[in-house]
PDB file of C-alpha atoms in Angstrom:
ATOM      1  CA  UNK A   1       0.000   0.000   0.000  1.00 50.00           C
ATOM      2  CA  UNK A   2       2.787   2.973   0.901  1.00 56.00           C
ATOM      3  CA  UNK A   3       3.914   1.563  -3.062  1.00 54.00           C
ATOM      4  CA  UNK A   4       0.877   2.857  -4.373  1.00 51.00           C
ATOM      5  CA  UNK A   5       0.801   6.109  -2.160  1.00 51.00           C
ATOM      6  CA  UNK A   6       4.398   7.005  -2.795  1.00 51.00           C
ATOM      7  CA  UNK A   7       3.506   6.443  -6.628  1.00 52.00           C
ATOM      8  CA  UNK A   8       0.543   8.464  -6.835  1.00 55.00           C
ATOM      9  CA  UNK A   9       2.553  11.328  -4.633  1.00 54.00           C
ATOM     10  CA  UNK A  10       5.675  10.977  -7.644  1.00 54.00           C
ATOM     11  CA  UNK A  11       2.924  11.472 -10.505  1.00 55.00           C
ATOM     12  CA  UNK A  12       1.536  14.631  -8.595  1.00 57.00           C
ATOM     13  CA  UNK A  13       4.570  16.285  -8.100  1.00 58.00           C
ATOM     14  CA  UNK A  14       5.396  19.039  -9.845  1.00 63.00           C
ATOM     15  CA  UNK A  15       8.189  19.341 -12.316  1.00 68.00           C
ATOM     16  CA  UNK A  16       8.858  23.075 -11.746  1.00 72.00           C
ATOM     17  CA  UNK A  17       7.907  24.704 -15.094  1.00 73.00           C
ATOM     18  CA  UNK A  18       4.422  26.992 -14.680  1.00 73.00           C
ATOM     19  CA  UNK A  19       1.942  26.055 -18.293  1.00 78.00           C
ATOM     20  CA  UNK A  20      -0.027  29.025 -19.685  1.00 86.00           C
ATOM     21  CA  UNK A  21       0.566  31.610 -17.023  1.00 87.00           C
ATOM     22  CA  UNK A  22       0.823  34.631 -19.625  1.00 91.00           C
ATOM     23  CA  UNK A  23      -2.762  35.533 -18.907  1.00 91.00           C
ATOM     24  CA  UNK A  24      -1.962  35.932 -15.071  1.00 91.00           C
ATOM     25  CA  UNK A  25       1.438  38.134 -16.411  1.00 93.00           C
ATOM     26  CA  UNK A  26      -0.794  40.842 -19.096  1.00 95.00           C
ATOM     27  CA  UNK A  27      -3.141  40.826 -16.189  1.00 95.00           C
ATOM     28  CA  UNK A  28      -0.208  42.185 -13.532  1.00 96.00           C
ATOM     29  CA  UNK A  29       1.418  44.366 -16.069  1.00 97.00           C
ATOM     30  CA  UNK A  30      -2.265  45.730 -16.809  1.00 98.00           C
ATOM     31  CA  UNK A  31      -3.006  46.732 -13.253  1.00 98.00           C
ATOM     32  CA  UNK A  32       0.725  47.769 -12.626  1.00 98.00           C
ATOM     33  CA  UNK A  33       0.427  50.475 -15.295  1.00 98.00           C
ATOM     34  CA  UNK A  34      -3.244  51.658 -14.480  1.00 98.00           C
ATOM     35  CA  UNK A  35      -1.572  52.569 -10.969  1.00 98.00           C
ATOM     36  CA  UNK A  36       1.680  54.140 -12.160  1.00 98.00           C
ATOM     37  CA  UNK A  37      -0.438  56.125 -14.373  1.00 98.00           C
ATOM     38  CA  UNK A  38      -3.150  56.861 -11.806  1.00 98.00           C
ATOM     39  CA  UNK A  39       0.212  58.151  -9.654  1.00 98.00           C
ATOM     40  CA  UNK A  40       1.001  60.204 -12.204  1.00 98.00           C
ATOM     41  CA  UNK A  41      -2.155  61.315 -12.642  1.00 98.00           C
ATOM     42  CA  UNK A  42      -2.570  62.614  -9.311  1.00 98.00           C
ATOM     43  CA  UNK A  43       1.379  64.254  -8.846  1.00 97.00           C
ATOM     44  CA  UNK A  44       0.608  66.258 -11.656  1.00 96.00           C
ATOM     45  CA  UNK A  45      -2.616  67.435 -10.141  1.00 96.00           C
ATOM     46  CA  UNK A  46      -0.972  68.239  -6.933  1.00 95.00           C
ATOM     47  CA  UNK A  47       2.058  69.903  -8.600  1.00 95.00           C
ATOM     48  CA  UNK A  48      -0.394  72.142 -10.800  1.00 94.00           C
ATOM     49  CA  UNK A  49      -2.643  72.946  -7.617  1.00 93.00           C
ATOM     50  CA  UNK A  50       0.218  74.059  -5.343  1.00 91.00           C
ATOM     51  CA  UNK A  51       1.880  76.592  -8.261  1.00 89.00           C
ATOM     52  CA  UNK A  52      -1.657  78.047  -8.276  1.00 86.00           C
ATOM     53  CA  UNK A  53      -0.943  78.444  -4.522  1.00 83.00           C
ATOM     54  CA  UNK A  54       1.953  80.585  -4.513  1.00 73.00           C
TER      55      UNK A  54
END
């Protein structure tokens, strides 16, 4: 019986290389970019609102 078991553990194991994870990379470059740009977004904002201040 431990045989079987350790068989069934060897075929589950993972061999270390990810299949088909490009969708999960666009997806974190997507959000990564809406934020810098959001970022930016807002410094210029602030930048532009405190020159109106002096």
């Amino acid at each position: 019986m431990s045989a079987l078991l350790l068989l069934q553990v060897e075929a589950a194991s993972p061999d270390g290389v990810v299949q088909g994870g490009w969708d999960y990379v666009v997806a974190a470059y997507a959000i990564s970019a809406a934020v810098f740009f959001f970022y930016a977004v807002t410094v210029v904002v602030r930048l532009r609102r405190a020159k109106d201040v002096q």
